[in-house]
């Protein structure tokens, strides 16, 4: 029998998996220069639609495919409105986020509390028997394995392949990419839709795996999309740092549950929402180093302390893709 803390950490990995997949999707989209703020609505609608289709058909595969199509479709609307119609990515994304949420609650009402198919654990032979690592890593749902693989593949694609170089160039210097024959708009469309598809898959993973059903407003999915956007920034648009951010948020959620019995004087609602402001605080740390008041404060520290603080702040500081959210017209 695995120690209780190992089982808790295994739960952290399971909770982080859909979040991580969505972060990878948004990383691809924003690396190409498209800000998809519809993530929260897309995840909710994909979660509801994927579960509804799985219930009606009895097929998990069709449920996940539905989630993917919902996420890709909403991302396509954002891309079309911003890249073709030259509308604000922020405005269109926010409207779709609200529309997706309301549609999910309205259309999903008949499926609230309905039992349906669920992804089970898929232990890895031999490796599942390893002490500590077995129950932690190798007795997980396939969604956890997919999340881990997505980080590796995304890192290789972005930083070790020619298409990844094109992606970074489109997000940083689209005029230079266009001069070299890159169809900038087409590439942005492709990565926006890919990112939306991953977001939709993550949404379906909540109801078909992690949550095991659709519970409407109490499903615990609303708000996760905004955390995805925050983690994407916290992670510096880097798959590995994004994975760390997703794990950090899931760990904070687990700690809030663990600490409830230890802190009976603290209302449970405070501990339940604590991961959200803590994640926002972690996000703020990524930009503190360049502020004037921080520089003034550091100047008052001893030389050794100032160097250490500056090194830490510099390692946390991130910069967005230079052309993120900017329109580009191919001429």
XYZ file of C-alpha atoms in Angstrom:
331
model
C 0.000 0.000 0.000
C 1.465 3.350 -1.047
C 1.925 6.069 1.605
C -0.900 8.571 1.870
C 1.278 11.452 0.701
C 2.215 9.540 -2.440
C -1.445 8.998 -3.239
C -2.027 12.696 -2.640
C 0.724 13.676 -5.055
C -0.639 11.196 -7.593
C -3.926 13.065 -7.284
C -2.063 16.327 -7.904
C -0.713 14.941 -11.183
C -4.196 13.810 -12.195
C -5.674 17.235 -11.389
C -2.895 19.049 -13.253
C -3.166 16.956 -16.443
C -6.176 18.654 -18.157
C -4.917 22.048 -17.016
C -1.508 21.320 -18.509
C -2.916 20.197 -21.855
C -4.910 23.429 -22.100
C -1.797 25.471 -21.226
C 0.137 23.764 -24.025
C -2.696 24.614 -26.418
C -2.759 28.276 -25.415
C 1.046 28.389 -25.602
C 0.919 27.289 -29.243
C -1.759 29.864 -30.042
C -0.001 32.784 -28.356
C 3.403 31.783 -29.723
C 1.834 32.356 -33.139
C 0.550 35.767 -32.042
C -3.126 34.929 -31.407
C -4.567 35.601 -27.947
C -7.509 33.260 -27.380
C -9.406 34.641 -24.391
C -12.334 32.291 -25.024
C -10.523 29.487 -23.182
C -12.803 29.462 -20.129
C -15.998 29.299 -22.174
C -14.467 26.789 -24.589
C -13.454 24.447 -21.761
C -16.903 24.603 -20.165
C -18.743 24.034 -23.442
C -16.353 21.240 -24.460
C -16.747 19.612 -21.043
C -20.535 19.647 -21.307
C -20.746 18.684 -24.993
C -18.146 15.936 -24.689
C -19.956 14.394 -21.740
C -23.365 14.723 -23.417
C -22.165 12.946 -26.555
C -20.440 10.245 -24.512
C -23.662 9.641 -22.560
C -25.798 9.483 -25.698
C -23.443 7.253 -27.678
C -21.643 5.363 -24.920
C -18.359 6.240 -26.640
C -15.559 8.031 -24.813
C -13.758 8.531 -28.122
C -16.704 10.428 -29.608
C -16.962 12.439 -26.403
C -13.362 13.577 -26.642
C -13.701 14.217 -30.366
C -16.687 16.458 -29.653
C -14.688 18.399 -27.084
C -11.864 18.841 -29.582
C -14.262 20.111 -32.263
C -15.905 22.554 -29.851
C -12.548 23.998 -28.753
C -11.219 24.160 -32.315
C -14.442 25.770 -33.540
C -14.360 28.544 -30.955
C -10.681 29.191 -31.667
C -11.485 29.344 -35.385
C -14.073 32.051 -34.689
C -11.459 34.054 -32.751
C -8.940 33.601 -35.567
C -11.410 34.525 -38.311
C -12.648 37.607 -36.469
C -9.147 38.850 -35.686
C -7.037 37.685 -38.630
C -9.568 38.093 -41.456
C -12.064 40.654 -40.182
C -9.410 42.636 -38.241
C -11.485 42.768 -35.059
C -10.051 42.903 -31.545
C -8.834 39.506 -30.347
C -9.518 40.529 -26.758
C -13.104 41.662 -27.378
C -14.042 38.633 -29.480
C -12.422 36.238 -27.012
C -14.209 37.737 -24.018
C -17.591 37.587 -25.742
C -17.033 33.937 -26.690
C -15.900 33.115 -23.145
C -19.219 34.396 -21.781
C -21.242 32.811 -24.588
C -19.563 29.424 -24.134
C -20.195 29.456 -20.381
C -23.870 30.356 -20.719
C -24.447 27.813 -23.492
C -22.777 25.094 -21.432
C -25.058 25.713 -18.450
C -28.205 26.081 -20.572
C -27.691 23.124 -22.905
C -26.133 20.940 -20.223
C -29.029 21.177 -17.775
C -30.554 17.804 -18.832
C -27.210 16.063 -18.189
C -26.582 17.340 -14.672
C -25.893 14.431 -12.338
C -26.427 11.866 -15.096
C -24.029 8.873 -14.863
C -21.877 8.323 -17.916
C -18.742 6.605 -19.193
C -15.452 7.524 -17.571
C -11.798 7.023 -18.446
C -10.230 4.521 -16.068
C -6.701 4.116 -14.803
C -4.202 2.504 -17.170
C -1.373 0.979 -15.093
C 1.906 0.420 -16.921
C 3.046 -3.200 -16.594
C 6.176 -3.737 -14.490
C 6.672 -0.005 -13.872
C 3.540 0.164 -11.743
C 5.241 -2.077 -9.190
C 8.172 0.268 -8.615
C 8.303 1.573 -5.028
C 6.922 5.106 -4.712
C 7.281 5.911 -8.431
C 4.864 3.137 -9.414
C 1.752 4.508 -7.681
C 2.847 8.085 -8.340
C 3.512 7.935 -12.088
C 2.499 4.607 -13.565
C -0.986 3.881 -12.229
C -2.534 6.960 -13.729
C -5.234 7.736 -16.251
C -4.184 7.931 -19.922
C -4.903 11.676 -19.683
C -1.901 12.059 -17.353
C 0.362 10.224 -19.789
C -0.939 12.360 -22.663
C -0.254 15.522 -20.653
C 3.325 14.497 -19.930
C 3.907 13.530 -23.546
C 2.426 16.825 -24.745
C 5.024 18.785 -22.770
C 7.896 16.837 -24.314
C 6.512 17.004 -27.850
C 5.659 20.714 -27.568
C 9.183 21.536 -26.342
C 10.775 19.536 -29.165
C 8.440 21.064 -31.763
C 8.919 24.674 -30.665
C 12.654 24.666 -29.959
C 14.135 21.803 -31.969
C 12.358 21.753 -35.337
C 12.181 24.019 -38.362
C 8.363 24.413 -38.119
C 8.915 25.482 -34.512
C 11.376 28.119 -35.689
C 8.745 29.343 -38.150
C 6.203 29.464 -35.324
C 8.472 31.584 -33.139
C 9.303 33.882 -36.049
C 5.611 34.407 -36.840
C 4.957 35.357 -33.231
C 8.020 37.568 -32.872
C 8.672 39.139 -36.289
C 5.870 38.395 -38.771
C 7.186 40.841 -41.440
C 10.542 39.026 -41.464
C 8.776 35.666 -41.704
C 6.594 36.904 -44.581
C 9.607 38.194 -46.509
C 11.082 34.686 -46.291
C 7.957 33.197 -47.849
C 6.074 32.140 -44.713
C 2.254 32.452 -45.046
C 1.879 34.249 -41.720
C -1.925 34.343 -41.610
C -2.237 30.672 -42.539
C 0.281 29.667 -39.873
C -1.570 31.725 -37.269
C -4.851 30.088 -38.249
C -3.308 26.630 -37.937
C -1.843 27.169 -34.469
C -4.935 28.967 -33.187
C -7.093 25.993 -34.201
C -4.544 23.510 -32.812
C -4.468 25.375 -29.528
C -8.258 25.451 -29.388
C -8.426 21.716 -30.096
C -6.127 21.000 -27.135
C -8.219 23.306 -24.936
C -11.355 21.426 -25.999
C -9.712 18.071 -25.280
C -8.782 19.352 -21.822
C -12.353 20.484 -21.195
C -13.727 17.058 -22.121
C -11.091 15.441 -19.870
C -12.658 17.122 -16.848
C -16.089 15.523 -17.261
C -14.956 12.256 -18.840
C -12.075 11.619 -16.459
C -11.243 13.938 -13.573
C -14.738 14.987 -12.430
C -16.582 11.958 -13.735
C -19.676 13.786 -14.969
C -21.327 17.145 -15.567
C -22.641 19.045 -12.568
C -23.341 22.419 -14.138
C -22.170 25.441 -12.113
C -20.860 23.190 -9.324
C -18.672 21.130 -11.656
C -15.621 23.095 -10.528
C -14.556 23.884 -14.101
C -15.658 27.516 -14.345
C -12.626 29.737 -13.795
C -10.073 27.119 -14.844
C -9.760 28.721 -18.284
C -8.658 32.010 -16.745
C -6.062 30.133 -14.721
C -4.862 28.552 -17.993
C -4.262 32.036 -19.395
C -2.433 33.093 -16.225
C -0.237 29.972 -16.227
C 0.619 30.527 -19.896
C 2.003 33.947 -18.969
C 3.617 32.652 -15.762
C 5.280 29.934 -17.815
C 6.764 32.460 -20.201
C 5.123 30.770 -23.202
C 7.414 27.790 -22.562
C 5.991 24.234 -22.288
C 8.221 23.165 -19.376
C 7.613 26.286 -17.314
C 3.930 26.030 -18.155
C 3.946 22.458 -16.822
C 5.520 23.707 -13.599
C 2.780 26.352 -13.285
C 0.012 23.781 -13.799
C 1.535 21.468 -11.203
C 1.948 24.383 -8.796
C -1.720 25.319 -9.065
C -2.866 21.699 -8.612
C -0.523 21.368 -5.617
C -1.979 24.494 -4.032
C -5.478 23.077 -4.485
C -4.414 19.809 -2.820
C -2.762 21.644 0.061
C -5.962 23.623 0.633
C -7.782 20.317 1.186
C -5.025 18.869 3.367
C -4.861 21.964 5.570
C -8.600 22.202 6.241
C -8.590 19.688 9.142
C -5.414 21.305 10.518
C -6.925 24.814 10.546
C -10.447 24.442 11.947
C -10.637 28.165 12.707
C -10.220 29.132 9.068
C -13.416 29.005 6.970
C -13.213 26.280 4.326
C -14.222 28.802 1.643
C -10.999 30.742 2.282
C -8.820 27.682 1.757
C -10.808 26.629 -1.319
C -10.219 29.933 -3.123
C -6.663 30.460 -1.797
C -4.945 28.808 -4.827
C -6.411 31.449 -7.151
C -4.940 34.586 -5.471
C -1.701 32.703 -4.802
C -1.423 31.906 -8.500
C -2.083 35.550 -9.340
C 0.647 36.551 -6.878
C 3.053 34.120 -8.564
C 2.111 35.723 -11.891
C 2.895 39.184 -10.512
C 6.358 37.989 -9.498
C 7.223 37.478 -13.159
C 7.074 41.239 -13.761
C 8.198 42.715 -10.449
C 11.871 42.940 -11.346
C 11.393 45.770 -13.846
C 9.279 48.034 -11.609
C 10.822 51.216 -10.240
C 9.884 50.675 -6.592
C 11.446 47.206 -6.575
C 14.658 48.609 -8.061
C 14.680 51.282 -5.327
C 14.141 48.653 -2.644
C 16.913 46.449 -4.022
C 19.323 49.383 -4.014
C 19.032 49.511 -0.220
C 20.093 45.892 0.232
C 23.661 44.770 0.868
C 25.616 43.918 -2.285
C 25.393 40.139 -1.830
C 21.669 40.242 -1.033
C 20.956 42.554 -3.968
C 22.734 40.268 -6.414
C 20.833 37.222 -5.160
C 17.466 39.020 -5.308
C 18.168 40.347 -8.795
C 19.213 36.899 -9.994
C 15.962 35.387 -8.673
C 13.769 38.133 -10.154
C 15.605 37.916 -13.484
C 14.999 34.165 -13.652
C 11.273 34.736 -13.051
C 10.882 37.580 -15.524
C 9.253 36.723 -18.852
C 8.543 38.598 -22.059
C 5.611 37.843 -24.376
C 6.063 37.160 -28.096
C 6.731 40.570 -29.628
C 3.804 40.385 -32.084
C 1.301 38.859 -29.661
C -2.171 40.233 -30.398
C -0.910 42.467 -33.213
C -2.552 42.481 -36.623
C -0.444 41.778 -39.699
C -1.492 42.348 -43.286
C 0.199 40.354 -45.998
C 0.874 42.555 -48.997
